[in-house]
PDB file of C-alpha atoms and ligand atoms in Angstrom:
ATOM      1  CA  MET Z   1       1.224 -13.000   2.647  1.00  0.00           C
ATOM      2  CA  ARG Z   2       2.884  -9.631   2.734  1.00  0.00           C
ATOM      3  CA  ILE Z   3       1.021  -6.382   2.162  1.00  0.00           C
ATOM      4  CA  ILE Z   4       2.897  -3.261   1.091  1.00  0.00           C
ATOM      5  CA  VAL Z   5       1.056   0.062   0.941  1.00  0.00           C
ATOM      6  CA  LEU Z   6       1.888   2.883  -1.458  1.00  0.00           C
ATOM      7  CA  LEU Z   7       0.723   6.199  -0.083  1.00  0.00           C
ATOM      8  CA  GLY Z   8       0.817   9.481  -1.958  1.00  0.00           C
ATOM      9  CA  ALA Z   9      -1.220  12.205  -3.634  1.00  0.00           C
ATOM     10  CA  PRO Z  10      -2.849  11.708  -7.037  1.00  0.00           C
ATOM     11  CA  GLY Z  11      -0.001  11.964  -9.548  1.00  0.00           C
ATOM     12  CA  SER Z  12       2.687  10.898  -7.071  1.00  0.00           C
ATOM     13  CA  GLY Z  13       3.462   7.820  -9.185  1.00  0.00           C
ATOM     14  CA  LYS Z  14       1.889   5.048  -7.097  1.00  0.00           C
ATOM     15  CA  GLY Z  15       0.501   3.253 -10.155  1.00  0.00           C
ATOM     16  CA  THR Z  16       3.747   3.482 -12.110  1.00  0.00           C
ATOM     17  CA  VAL Z  17       5.855   2.221  -9.201  1.00  0.00           C
ATOM     18  CA  ALA Z  18       3.448  -0.610  -8.332  1.00  0.00           C
ATOM     19  CA  GLY Z  19       3.231  -1.644 -12.000  1.00  0.00           C
ATOM     20  CA  HIS Z  20       7.012  -1.821 -12.388  1.00  0.00           C
ATOM     21  CA  LEU Z  21       7.519  -3.730  -9.148  1.00  0.00           C
ATOM     22  CA  ALA Z  22       4.804  -6.253  -9.962  1.00  0.00           C
ATOM     23  CA  ALA Z  23       6.267  -6.785 -13.433  1.00  0.00           C
ATOM     24  CA  SER Z  24       9.800  -7.338 -12.168  1.00  0.00           C
ATOM     25  CA  LEU Z  25       9.425  -9.154  -8.835  1.00  0.00           C
ATOM     26  CA  GLU Z  26       8.087 -12.656  -8.550  1.00  0.00           C
ATOM     27  CA  ARG Z  27       4.756 -13.085  -6.734  1.00  0.00           C
ATOM     28  CA  PHE Z  28       4.330  -9.314  -6.307  1.00  0.00           C
ATOM     29  CA  TYR Z  29       0.829  -8.198  -7.358  1.00  0.00           C
ATOM     30  CA  HIS Z  30      -0.303  -4.667  -8.163  1.00  0.00           C
ATOM     31  CA  VAL Z  31      -3.651  -3.973  -6.496  1.00  0.00           C
ATOM     32  CA  SER Z  32      -5.055  -0.624  -7.637  1.00  0.00           C
ATOM     33  CA  SER Z  33      -8.262   0.394  -5.877  1.00  0.00           C
ATOM     34  CA  GLY Z  34      -8.884   3.023  -8.586  1.00  0.00           C
ATOM     35  CA  ASP Z  35      -8.568   0.395 -11.361  1.00  0.00           C
ATOM     36  CA  MET Z  36     -10.888  -1.975  -9.483  1.00  0.00           C
ATOM     37  CA  LEU Z  37     -13.485   0.772  -9.151  1.00  0.00           C
ATOM     38  CA  ARG Z  38     -13.130   1.924 -12.776  1.00  0.00           C
ATOM     39  CA  GLU Z  39     -13.637  -1.686 -13.880  1.00  0.00           C
ATOM     40  CA  ALA Z  40     -16.776  -1.907 -11.703  1.00  0.00           C
ATOM     41  CA  VAL Z  41     -18.099   1.332 -13.255  1.00  0.00           C
ATOM     42  CA  ARG Z  42     -17.387   0.013 -16.772  1.00  0.00           C
ATOM     43  CA  SER Z  43     -19.185  -3.248 -16.101  1.00  0.00           C
ATOM     44  CA  ARG Z  44     -22.098  -1.339 -14.516  1.00  0.00           C
ATOM     45  CA  ASN Z  45     -22.367  -3.713 -11.571  1.00  0.00           C
ATOM     46  CA  ALA Z  46     -23.837  -2.741  -8.184  1.00  0.00           C
ATOM     47  CA  VAL Z  47     -20.500  -1.454  -6.818  1.00  0.00           C
ATOM     48  CA  GLY Z  48     -19.868   0.500 -10.017  1.00  0.00           C
ATOM     49  CA  LEU Z  49     -23.257   2.173  -9.947  1.00  0.00           C
ATOM     50  CA  GLN Z  50     -22.681   3.214  -6.345  1.00  0.00           C
ATOM     51  CA  ALA Z  51     -19.104   4.420  -6.953  1.00  0.00           C
ATOM     52  CA  ASP Z  52     -19.667   6.331 -10.198  1.00  0.00           C
ATOM     53  CA  GLY Z  53     -20.928   9.635  -8.771  1.00  0.00           C
ATOM     54  CA  TYR Z  54     -18.197   9.889  -6.119  1.00  0.00           C
ATOM     55  CA  MET Z  55     -15.515   9.236  -8.717  1.00  0.00           C
ATOM     56  CA  ARG Z  56     -16.872  11.798 -11.171  1.00  0.00           C
ATOM     57  CA  ARG Z  57     -16.748  14.433  -8.413  1.00  0.00           C
ATOM     58  CA  GLY Z  58     -13.211  13.436  -7.371  1.00  0.00           C
ATOM     59  CA  GLU Z  59     -14.454  12.301  -3.962  1.00  0.00           C
ATOM     60  CA  LEU Z  60     -13.795   9.082  -2.086  1.00  0.00           C
ATOM     61  CA  VAL Z  61     -16.235   6.198  -2.269  1.00  0.00           C
ATOM     62  CA  PRO Z  62     -17.500   4.917   1.128  1.00  0.00           C
ATOM     63  CA  ASP Z  63     -14.857   3.068   3.188  1.00  0.00           C
ATOM     64  CA  GLU Z  64     -16.775  -0.221   3.467  1.00  0.00           C
ATOM     65  CA  LEU Z  65     -17.332  -0.432  -0.284  1.00  0.00           C
ATOM     66  CA  ILE Z  66     -13.668  -0.304  -1.232  1.00  0.00           C
ATOM     67  CA  ALA Z  67     -12.413  -2.176   1.852  1.00  0.00           C
ATOM     68  CA  ARG Z  68     -14.698  -5.100   0.996  1.00  0.00           C
ATOM     69  CA  MET Z  69     -13.342  -5.262  -2.566  1.00  0.00           C
ATOM     70  CA  VAL Z  70      -9.722  -5.222  -1.409  1.00  0.00           C
ATOM     71  CA  GLY Z  71     -10.444  -7.691   1.429  1.00  0.00           C
ATOM     72  CA  ASP Z  72     -12.163 -10.143  -0.955  1.00  0.00           C
ATOM     73  CA  LEU Z  73      -9.226  -9.944  -3.327  1.00  0.00           C
ATOM     74  CA  ALA Z  74      -6.648 -10.482  -0.549  1.00  0.00           C
ATOM     75  CA  ARG Z  75      -8.544 -13.505   0.788  1.00  0.00           C
ATOM     76  CA  GLY Z  76      -8.380 -15.077  -2.668  1.00  0.00           C
ATOM     77  CA  MET Z  77      -4.606 -14.704  -3.040  1.00  0.00           C
ATOM     78  CA  PRO Z  78      -2.041 -17.400  -2.184  1.00  0.00           C
ATOM     79  CA  ALA Z  79      -0.172 -17.041   1.123  1.00  0.00           C
ATOM     80  CA  SER Z  80       3.122 -16.712  -0.786  1.00  0.00           C
ATOM     81  CA  SER Z  81       2.054 -13.487  -2.521  1.00  0.00           C
ATOM     82  CA  THR Z  82       3.050  -9.884  -1.846  1.00  0.00           C
ATOM     83  CA  LEU Z  83       0.287  -7.383  -2.551  1.00  0.00           C
ATOM     84  CA  ILE Z  84       1.269  -3.825  -3.430  1.00  0.00           C
ATOM     85  CA  LEU Z  85      -1.706  -1.684  -2.523  1.00  0.00           C
ATOM     86  CA  ASP Z  86      -1.940   1.385  -4.748  1.00  0.00           C
ATOM     87  CA  GLY Z  87      -4.593   3.834  -3.557  1.00  0.00           C
ATOM     88  CA  PHE Z  88      -5.821   1.924  -0.505  1.00  0.00           C
ATOM     89  CA  PRO Z  89      -6.130   2.803   2.338  1.00  0.00           C
ATOM     90  CA  ARG Z  90      -7.026   6.468   1.863  1.00  0.00           C
ATOM     91  CA  THR Z  91      -8.724   7.216   5.199  1.00  0.00           C
ATOM     92  CA  LEU Z  92      -8.134   6.247   8.827  1.00  0.00           C
ATOM     93  CA  GLY Z  93     -11.299   4.137   8.666  1.00  0.00           C
ATOM     94  CA  GLN Z  94      -9.872   2.220   5.718  1.00  0.00           C
ATOM     95  CA  ALA Z  95      -6.554   1.751   7.553  1.00  0.00           C
ATOM     96  CA  GLU Z  96      -8.469   0.077  10.389  1.00  0.00           C
ATOM     97  CA  LEU Z  97     -10.398  -2.099   7.945  1.00  0.00           C
ATOM     98  CA  LEU Z  98      -7.082  -3.054   6.345  1.00  0.00           C
ATOM     99  CA  ASP Z  99      -5.724  -4.104   9.765  1.00  0.00           C
ATOM    100  CA  ALA Z 100      -8.684  -6.479  10.045  1.00  0.00           C
ATOM    101  CA  THR Z 101      -7.898  -7.997   6.628  1.00  0.00           C
ATOM    102  CA  VAL Z 102      -4.223  -8.334   7.572  1.00  0.00           C
ATOM    103  CA  LEU Z 103      -5.208 -10.274  10.683  1.00  0.00           C
ATOM    104  CA  GLU Z 104      -7.689 -12.430   8.838  1.00  0.00           C
ATOM    105  CA  CYS Z 105      -5.139 -13.368   6.150  1.00  0.00           C
ATOM    106  CA  ALA Z 106      -2.341 -13.800   8.727  1.00  0.00           C
ATOM    107  CA  ALA Z 107      -0.442 -11.297   6.589  1.00  0.00           C
ATOM    108  CA  ARG Z 108       2.484  -9.007   7.410  1.00  0.00           C
ATOM    109  CA  LEU Z 109       1.874  -5.301   6.788  1.00  0.00           C
ATOM    110  CA  GLY Z 110       4.676  -3.015   5.706  1.00  0.00           C
ATOM    111  CA  PRO Z 111       6.385  -0.943   4.810  1.00  0.00           C
ATOM    112  CA  VAL Z 112       3.939   1.850   4.072  1.00  0.00           C
ATOM    113  CA  VAL Z 113       5.780   3.795   1.397  1.00  0.00           C
ATOM    114  CA  LEU Z 114       4.978   7.494   1.109  1.00  0.00           C
ATOM    115  CA  LEU Z 115       5.864   8.961  -2.303  1.00  0.00           C
ATOM    116  CA  SER Z 116       6.570  12.676  -1.759  1.00  0.00           C
ATOM    117  CA  VAL Z 117       6.052  14.974  -4.739  1.00  0.00           C
ATOM    118  CA  GLY Z 118       5.594  18.774  -4.799  1.00  0.00           C
ATOM    119  CA  GLU Z 119       2.144  20.088  -5.740  1.00  0.00           C
ATOM    120  CA  GLU Z 120       3.188  21.825  -8.961  1.00  0.00           C
ATOM    121  CA  LEU Z 121       4.710  18.626 -10.317  1.00  0.00           C
ATOM    122  CA  LEU Z 122       1.625  16.639  -9.255  1.00  0.00           C
ATOM    123  CA  ILE Z 123      -0.640  18.881 -11.323  1.00  0.00           C
ATOM    124  CA  ASN Z 124       1.804  18.775 -14.218  1.00  0.00           C
ATOM    125  CA  ARG Z 125       1.923  15.004 -14.147  1.00  0.00           C
ATOM    126  CA  ILE Z 126      -1.848  14.528 -13.927  1.00  0.00           C
ATOM    127  CA  SER Z 127      -2.787  17.088 -16.554  1.00  0.00           C
ATOM    128  CA  GLY Z 128      -0.449  15.455 -19.114  1.00  0.00           C
ATOM    129  CA  ARG Z 129      -1.614  11.941 -18.348  1.00  0.00           C
ATOM    130  CA  ARG Z 130      -3.189   9.951 -21.211  1.00  0.00           C
ATOM    131  CA  LEU Z 131      -4.710   6.504 -21.234  1.00  0.00           C
ATOM    132  CA  CYS Z 132      -5.326   4.028 -24.048  1.00  0.00           C
ATOM    133  CA  SER Z 133      -9.064   3.756 -24.624  1.00  0.00           C
ATOM    134  CA  ARG Z 134      -8.738   0.043 -25.386  1.00  0.00           C
ATOM    135  CA  CYS Z 135      -5.906  -1.597 -23.420  1.00  0.00           C
ATOM    136  CA  GLY Z 136      -5.493   0.942 -20.606  1.00  0.00           C
ATOM    137  CA  GLU Z 137      -1.742   1.540 -21.202  1.00  0.00           C
ATOM    138  CA  GLY Z 138      -0.639   4.816 -19.571  1.00  0.00           C
ATOM    139  CA  TYR Z 139       1.297   7.675 -21.205  1.00  0.00           C
ATOM    140  CA  HIS Z 140       2.298  11.252 -20.464  1.00  0.00           C
ATOM    141  CA  VAL Z 141       2.468  13.943 -23.146  1.00  0.00           C
ATOM    142  CA  SER Z 142       5.927  15.114 -22.022  1.00  0.00           C
ATOM    143  CA  PHE Z 143       7.409  12.462 -19.695  1.00  0.00           C
ATOM    144  CA  MET Z 144       6.297   9.302 -21.534  1.00  0.00           C
ATOM    145  CA  PRO Z 145       4.883  10.275 -24.952  1.00  0.00           C
ATOM    146  CA  PRO Z 146       3.560   7.682 -27.420  1.00  0.00           C
ATOM    147  CA  GLN Z 147       5.433   7.276 -30.722  1.00  0.00           C
ATOM    148  CA  ARG Z 148       2.467   8.720 -32.637  1.00  0.00           C
ATOM    149  CA  ASP Z 149       0.544  11.586 -31.097  1.00  0.00           C
ATOM    150  CA  GLY Z 150      -2.683  10.420 -29.463  1.00  0.00           C
ATOM    151  CA  VAL Z 151      -2.257   6.757 -30.468  1.00  0.00           C
ATOM    152  CA  CYS Z 152      -1.371   3.772 -28.259  1.00  0.00           C
ATOM    153  CA  ASP Z 153       2.021   2.176 -29.096  1.00  0.00           C
ATOM    154  CA  ARG Z 154       0.803  -1.196 -27.911  1.00  0.00           C
ATOM    155  CA  CYS Z 155      -2.561  -1.600 -29.644  1.00  0.00           C
ATOM    156  CA  GLY Z 156      -3.062   1.418 -31.922  1.00  0.00           C
ATOM    157  CA  ALA Z 157      -6.265   2.633 -30.234  1.00  0.00           C
ATOM    158  CA  PRO Z 158      -6.830   6.361 -29.503  1.00  0.00           C
ATOM    159  CA  LEU Z 159      -5.564   7.813 -26.212  1.00  0.00           C
ATOM    160  CA  ILE Z 160      -7.987   9.606 -23.907  1.00  0.00           C
ATOM    161  CA  VAL Z 161      -7.875  11.827 -20.805  1.00  0.00           C
ATOM    162  CA  ARG Z 162      -9.230  10.065 -17.730  1.00  0.00           C
ATOM    163  CA  ARG Z 163     -12.577  11.601 -16.754  1.00  0.00           C
ATOM    164  CA  ASP Z 164     -11.322  12.632 -13.305  1.00  0.00           C
ATOM    165  CA  ASP Z 165      -8.003  14.008 -14.632  1.00  0.00           C
ATOM    166  CA  LYS Z 166      -9.750  17.220 -15.758  1.00  0.00           C
ATOM    167  CA  ILE Z 167      -8.262  20.185 -13.924  1.00  0.00           C
ATOM    168  CA  GLU Z 168     -11.321  21.055 -11.749  1.00  0.00           C
ATOM    169  CA  THR Z 169     -11.584  17.450 -10.581  1.00  0.00           C
ATOM    170  CA  VAL Z 170      -7.842  17.225  -9.995  1.00  0.00           C
ATOM    171  CA  ARG Z 171      -8.003  20.195  -7.617  1.00  0.00           C
ATOM    172  CA  ARG Z 172     -10.855  18.519  -5.746  1.00  0.00           C
ATOM    173  CA  ARG Z 173      -8.899  15.242  -5.533  1.00  0.00           C
ATOM    174  CA  LEU Z 174      -5.900  17.076  -4.067  1.00  0.00           C
ATOM    175  CA  GLN Z 175      -8.146  18.749  -1.458  1.00  0.00           C
ATOM    176  CA  VAL Z 176      -9.650  15.382  -0.576  1.00  0.00           C
ATOM    177  CA  TYR Z 177      -6.141  13.907  -0.280  1.00  0.00           C
ATOM    178  CA  LYS Z 178      -5.070  16.623   2.158  1.00  0.00           C
ATOM    179  CA  ALA Z 179      -8.216  16.380   4.265  1.00  0.00           C
ATOM    180  CA  GLN Z 180      -8.712  12.619   4.375  1.00  0.00           C
ATOM    181  CA  THR Z 181      -5.504  10.813   3.454  1.00  0.00           C
ATOM    182  CA  LEU Z 182      -2.731  12.954   5.016  1.00  0.00           C
ATOM    183  CA  PRO Z 183      -3.684  11.818   8.561  1.00  0.00           C
ATOM    184  CA  LEU Z 184      -2.541   8.329   7.563  1.00  0.00           C
ATOM    185  CA  ILE Z 185       1.052   9.564   7.511  1.00  0.00           C
ATOM    186  CA  GLY Z 186       1.025  10.205  11.271  1.00  0.00           C
ATOM    187  CA  PHE Z 187      -0.922   6.997  11.871  1.00  0.00           C
ATOM    188  CA  TYR Z 188       1.698   4.786  10.193  1.00  0.00           C
ATOM    189  CA  GLU Z 189       4.621   6.898  11.426  1.00  0.00           C
ATOM    190  CA  ASP Z 190       3.516   6.344  15.031  1.00  0.00           C
ATOM    191  CA  ARG Z 191       3.516   2.614  14.354  1.00  0.00           C
ATOM    192  CA  GLY Z 192       7.027   2.777  12.890  1.00  0.00           C
ATOM    193  CA  GLN Z 193       5.807   1.497   9.512  1.00  0.00           C
ATOM    194  CA  LEU Z 194       6.214   4.618   7.372  1.00  0.00           C
ATOM    195  CA  CYS Z 195       8.992   4.916   4.827  1.00  0.00           C
ATOM    196  CA  ARG Z 196       9.309   8.268   2.999  1.00  0.00           C
ATOM    197  CA  ILE Z 197      10.610   8.168  -0.551  1.00  0.00           C
ATOM    198  CA  ASP Z 198      11.398  11.091  -2.829  1.00  0.00           C
ATOM    199  CA  GLY Z 199       8.888  10.611  -5.664  1.00  0.00           C
ATOM    200  CA  GLU Z 200      10.370  13.269  -7.959  1.00  0.00           C
ATOM    201  CA  GLY Z 201      12.585  12.432 -10.911  1.00  0.00           C
ATOM    202  CA  ALA Z 202      12.449   9.776 -13.624  1.00  0.00           C
ATOM    203  CA  ALA Z 203      10.145   6.803 -13.091  1.00  0.00           C
ATOM    204  CA  ALA Z 204      13.033   4.305 -13.177  1.00  0.00           C
ATOM    205  CA  GLU Z 205      14.873   6.192 -10.413  1.00  0.00           C
ATOM    206  CA  VAL Z 206      11.809   6.349  -8.176  1.00  0.00           C
ATOM    207  CA  VAL Z 207      11.088   2.644  -8.724  1.00  0.00           C
ATOM    208  CA  GLU Z 208      14.682   1.839  -7.743  1.00  0.00           C
ATOM    209  CA  ARG Z 209      14.400   3.910  -4.531  1.00  0.00           C
ATOM    210  CA  VAL Z 210      11.242   2.030  -3.572  1.00  0.00           C
ATOM    211  CA  ARG Z 211      12.730  -1.348  -4.466  1.00  0.00           C
ATOM    212  CA  LEU Z 212      15.683  -0.667  -2.147  1.00  0.00           C
ATOM    213  CA  ALA Z 213      13.285   0.272   0.641  1.00  0.00           C
ATOM    214  CA  LEU Z 214      11.494  -3.068   0.345  1.00  0.00           C
ATOM    215  CA  VAL Z 215      14.484  -5.329   0.929  1.00  0.00           C
TER     216      VAL Z 215
HETATM  217  P1  AMP G 301      -7.077   6.600  -8.304  1.00  0.00           P
HETATM  218  O1  AMP G 301      -7.017   5.918  -9.625  1.00  0.00           O
HETATM  219  O2  AMP G 301      -6.368   5.829  -7.213  1.00  0.00           O
HETATM  220  O3  AMP G 301      -6.647   8.035  -8.367  1.00  0.00           O
HETATM  221  O4  AMP G 301      -8.617   6.604  -7.866  1.00  0.00           O
HETATM  222  C1  AMP G 301      -9.596   7.221  -8.653  1.00  0.00           C
HETATM  223  C2  AMP G 301     -10.853   7.467  -7.840  1.00  0.00           C
HETATM  224  O5  AMP G 301     -11.368   6.206  -7.344  1.00  0.00           O
HETATM  225  C3  AMP G 301     -10.664   8.309  -6.599  1.00  0.00           C
HETATM  226  O6  AMP G 301     -10.705   9.702  -6.885  1.00  0.00           O
HETATM  227  C4  AMP G 301     -11.851   7.860  -5.747  1.00  0.00           C
HETATM  228  O7  AMP G 301     -13.069   8.414  -6.228  1.00  0.00           O
HETATM  229  C5  AMP G 301     -11.897   6.359  -6.035  1.00  0.00           C
HETATM  230  N1  AMP G 301     -11.042   5.610  -5.095  1.00  0.00           N
HETATM  231  C6  AMP G 301      -9.919   4.899  -5.401  1.00  0.00           C
HETATM  232  N2  AMP G 301      -9.406   4.337  -4.296  1.00  0.00           N
HETATM  233  C7  AMP G 301     -10.196   4.685  -3.268  1.00  0.00           C
HETATM  234  C8  AMP G 301     -10.182   4.447  -1.876  1.00  0.00           C
HETATM  235  N3  AMP G 301      -9.220   3.716  -1.285  1.00  0.00           N
HETATM  236  N4  AMP G 301     -11.172   4.981  -1.126  1.00  0.00           N
HETATM  237  C9  AMP G 301     -12.153   5.714  -1.667  1.00  0.00           C
HETATM  238  N5  AMP G 301     -12.223   6.012  -2.976  1.00  0.00           N
HETATM  239  C10 AMP G 301     -11.260   5.502  -3.781  1.00  0.00           C
END
């Protein structure tokens, strides 16, 4: 098993890049910690009930909670798979818990891809983000608009703004990123595993830059 990490601020394009790679490369799987947690909140299970408040405030859920979910998923995947982690790890504690999972699964970790995007563009990207209320398809009002305003191209359901994409929460999420996730850059750089990629520009260009970094 190979584990690739996508690191970057909210709005840096981790989900878009991971989605494209998983759709185009065989045995590559997109593992989004945010999607896993949102699904847990929707299904109102024990993890969801615990995570809900943190997510509403734009804060991180406890390390063990999310590390256990990702670890359980990795243990259930075939050895031939490549997992693209989108949104995990986000703290040094989580990076250590990930090392334990890597060992346990006899996996290979790397590269850790950092998507660099300026703050103004991050806020622009997040505040224009829309999500289908039924199938979850993602859009952006300027960069990736639906054919009909406010309606999903794929299933026709109304588009919504993600609860934590509201501007006050976005600012909080960026603060949390700087305080808790930025230290991971030095951590992986010291281990020679970090690969910096320019995350600005069209999605297809960024995906191509990352794809080249993986080979
Ligand atoms: P995302 O979709 O990756 O932006 O994640 C949305 C929210 O889920 C975050 O603001 C956190 O509240 C929570 N979350 C996602 N991944 C993690 C993680 N690795 N550690 C802690 N909280 C997380």
